[in-house]
Amino acid sequence: MNAPRNSGVGMTSQRTRQRMVERLRSLGIRDETVLGVMNEIPRHIFVDEALASRAYEDIALPLGFGQTISSPYTVARMTELARGGNAFKKVLEIGTGCGYQTAVLARLATEVHSIERLAQLISKARRHLRDVRAINTRLRYGDGMQGMPQAAPFDAIVISAAATHVPEPLLEQLGVGGRMVLPLGSGEEQRLCVIERTAQGYNERRMDAVRFVPLRSGTE
Ligand code: SAH
């Protein structure tokens, strides 16, 4: 069993985390609830040991298997947009990766379902989430483009990989009043999008330019 790497010194200390949060605030993150949660979660537990000292820098880090861990700013921004200033209960995440975004969502929601298509990553994420005692998370190995109809409707859906179009099943699984946040586009032409479901239909807003790995169908 892996012991949690929560040494209270140096680059992994509470002080380093506070500096990360101050930086996120200066970069424009406004939701103090999100910042409070990111101040508490030990992000270095989610990255490979060799990279732990860089866990609080605002950079995307390699995750293995050609995937990347989203930067703290991206996680904060997507979470802030998914909340839209409101509390949410049931959340679906597509692209668990290392599980850090999952852990942030888990502190804000009652229940978080997260789907990952790479088998090796899902077991890694399970270990990390156990280390931070995120007990309200349910991880599933599968193709997230199909969503999770058995757990729908969701108050928020967060997609951590770039889609060229919004997967139809996910739109259906978004509850009325809910918000979906996803990078839309491909290659260097991607924008963070927020899709809100109202009683009348869907509203889409295009926001910041971003760079994510592509959403892929099937499993590996
Ligand atoms: N939030 C994660 C992001 C990881 S990168 C983190 O910070 O660690 C994006 C992840 O999406 C990768 O792990 C990739 O395997 C996964 N992914 C891509 N397409 C997917 C799909 N259709 N279903 C589920 N996961 C997918």
Coordinates of C-alpha atoms in Angstrom, one line a residue, residues 21-196:
V21 CA -4.2 30.1 -4.2
E22 CA -3.0 33.7 -4.0
R23 CA -1.7 33.3 -7.6
L24 CA -5.0 31.8 -8.8
R25 CA -6.9 34.8 -7.2
S26 CA -4.5 37.2 -8.9
L27 CA -5.1 35.4 -12.2
G28 CA -8.9 36.1 -11.9
I29 CA -10.4 33.2 -10.0
R30 CA -13.3 34.7 -8.0
D31 CA -15.1 31.8 -6.4
E32 CA -13.7 31.7 -2.9
T33 CA -15.3 28.4 -2.1
V34 CA -13.3 26.8 -4.9
L35 CA -10.1 28.5 -3.8
G36 CA -10.8 27.4 -0.2
V37 CA -11.0 23.8 -1.4
M38 CA -7.9 24.0 -3.4
N39 CA -6.1 25.4 -0.4
E40 CA -6.9 22.2 1.5
I41 CA -6.3 19.4 -1.0
P42 CA -2.6 18.2 -1.2
R43 CA -2.1 18.3 -4.9
H44 CA 1.4 16.8 -4.7
I45 CA -0.3 13.4 -3.8
F46 CA -1.8 13.3 -7.3
V47 CA 1.5 13.7 -9.3
D48 CA 4.4 11.3 -9.7
E49 CA 6.9 11.5 -6.9
A50 CA 9.6 12.9 -9.2
L51 CA 7.3 15.9 -10.0
A52 CA 5.9 16.5 -6.5
S53 CA 8.0 19.7 -6.1
R54 CA 6.3 21.2 -9.2
A55 CA 2.7 20.2 -8.1
Y56 CA 1.8 23.8 -7.1
E57 CA 3.2 25.6 -10.1
D58 CA 0.7 26.7 -12.6
I59 CA 1.7 24.2 -15.3
A60 CA 0.2 21.1 -16.8
L61 CA 2.3 18.1 -15.8
P62 CA 2.8 14.8 -17.6
L63 CA 0.5 12.0 -16.3
G64 CA 1.9 9.1 -18.3
F65 CA 0.3 7.3 -21.2
G66 CA 0.5 10.6 -23.3
Q67 CA -1.9 12.4 -21.0
T68 CA -1.5 15.6 -19.0
I69 CA -2.7 16.8 -15.6
S70 CA -4.5 20.1 -15.9
S71 CA -2.8 23.1 -14.4
P72 CA -4.2 24.5 -11.1
Y73 CA -5.6 27.5 -13.0
T74 CA -7.5 25.3 -15.4
V75 CA -9.0 23.1 -12.6
A76 CA -10.0 26.3 -10.7
R77 CA -11.5 27.9 -13.8
M78 CA -13.5 24.8 -14.8
T79 CA -14.8 24.3 -11.3
E80 CA -15.8 27.9 -10.9
L81 CA -17.7 27.8 -14.3
A82 CA -19.4 24.5 -13.4
R83 CA -20.6 26.0 -10.1
G84 CA -21.7 29.3 -11.7
G85 CA -21.9 30.6 -8.1
N86 CA -24.3 27.9 -7.0
A87 CA -23.9 24.8 -5.0
F88 CA -24.2 21.5 -6.9
K89 CA -25.1 18.0 -5.7
K90 CA -24.4 15.4 -8.3
V91 CA -21.5 15.9 -10.7
L92 CA -20.2 13.9 -13.7
E93 CA -16.6 14.2 -14.8
I94 CA -15.2 12.8 -18.0
G95 CA -11.4 12.1 -18.0
T96 CA -10.5 11.3 -14.4
G97 CA -6.7 11.3 -15.2
C98 CA -4.9 11.6 -11.9
G99 CA -8.1 12.4 -10.0
Y100 CA -7.2 15.9 -8.7
Q101 CA -10.1 17.6 -10.4
T102 CA -12.3 14.8 -9.1
A103 CA -11.1 15.5 -5.5
V104 CA -11.8 19.2 -5.9
L105 CA -15.3 18.5 -7.2
A106 CA -15.9 15.9 -4.4
R107 CA -15.4 18.6 -1.7
L108 CA -18.1 20.7 -3.3
A109 CA -20.6 18.1 -4.3
T110 CA -22.6 15.4 -2.6
E111 CA -21.6 12.8 -5.2
V112 CA -19.1 12.8 -8.0
H113 CA -19.1 10.2 -10.8
S114 CA -16.0 10.1 -13.0
I115 CA -15.2 8.1 -16.1
E116 CA -11.8 7.3 -17.5
R117 CA -11.0 5.3 -20.7
L118 CA -7.4 4.3 -19.7
A119 CA -7.3 1.4 -17.3
Q120 CA -3.9 2.2 -15.8
L121 CA -5.0 5.7 -14.9
I122 CA -8.2 4.7 -13.2
S123 CA -6.3 2.5 -10.7
K124 CA -3.9 5.4 -10.1
A125 CA -6.7 7.8 -9.5
R126 CA -8.4 5.4 -7.1
R127 CA -5.3 5.3 -5.0
H128 CA -4.9 9.1 -4.9
L129 CA -8.6 9.6 -4.0
R130 CA -8.3 7.0 -1.2
D131 CA -5.3 8.9 0.1
V132 CA -7.3 12.1 0.4
R133 CA -10.4 10.2 1.7
A134 CA -12.7 11.4 -1.1
I135 CA -15.3 8.8 -0.2
N136 CA -18.1 10.4 -2.2
T137 CA -16.5 9.6 -5.6
R138 CA -17.4 6.8 -7.9
L139 CA -14.9 6.0 -10.6
R140 CA -15.7 4.0 -13.7
Y141 CA -13.6 2.6 -16.5
G142 CA -15.3 3.2 -19.8
D143 CA -15.9 5.6 -22.6
G144 CA -17.2 8.9 -21.1
M145 CA -18.8 10.0 -24.3
Q146 CA -21.8 7.8 -23.4
G147 CA -22.0 9.4 -20.0
M148 CA -23.7 7.6 -17.2
P149 CA -27.4 7.4 -17.8
Q150 CA -28.1 5.4 -14.7
A151 CA -26.9 8.2 -12.5
A152 CA -28.4 11.1 -14.5
P153 CA -29.5 13.9 -14.3
F154 CA -26.4 15.8 -13.2
D155 CA -26.2 19.3 -11.8
A156 CA -22.8 19.7 -13.6
I157 CA -20.7 17.9 -16.1
V158 CA -17.0 18.6 -16.4
I159 CA -15.1 17.3 -19.4
S160 CA -11.3 17.3 -19.1
A161 CA -10.5 16.4 -22.8
A162 CA -11.1 18.4 -25.9
A163 CA -14.2 17.5 -27.9
T164 CA -14.8 18.5 -31.5
H165 CA -18.6 18.4 -30.8
V166 CA -20.7 18.1 -27.7
P167 CA -21.5 14.4 -27.2
E168 CA -25.3 14.1 -27.4
P169 CA -25.8 11.6 -24.5
L170 CA -24.1 14.1 -22.2
L171 CA -26.5 16.9 -23.2
E172 CA -29.4 14.6 -22.4
Q173 CA -27.9 13.7 -19.0
L174 CA -27.5 17.4 -17.9
G175 CA -30.4 18.4 -15.6
V176 CA -32.4 21.5 -16.2
G177 CA -30.5 24.4 -14.5
G178 CA -27.3 22.4 -14.8
R179 CA -24.0 23.4 -16.5
M180 CA -21.6 21.6 -18.7
V181 CA -18.0 22.8 -19.0
L182 CA -15.8 21.5 -21.7
P183 CA -12.9 22.4 -24.1
L184 CA -14.4 22.5 -27.6
G185 CA -12.3 22.3 -30.7
S186 CA -9.2 20.6 -31.8
G187 CA -5.4 21.1 -31.8
E188 CA -4.5 24.7 -31.1
E189 CA -8.1 25.9 -31.7
Q190 CA -9.8 25.1 -28.5
R191 CA -12.1 27.2 -26.3
L192 CA -13.6 26.5 -22.9
C193 CA -17.3 26.4 -23.3
V194 CA -20.1 26.5 -20.8
I195 CA -23.4 25.0 -21.8
E196 CA -26.4 25.8 -19.5

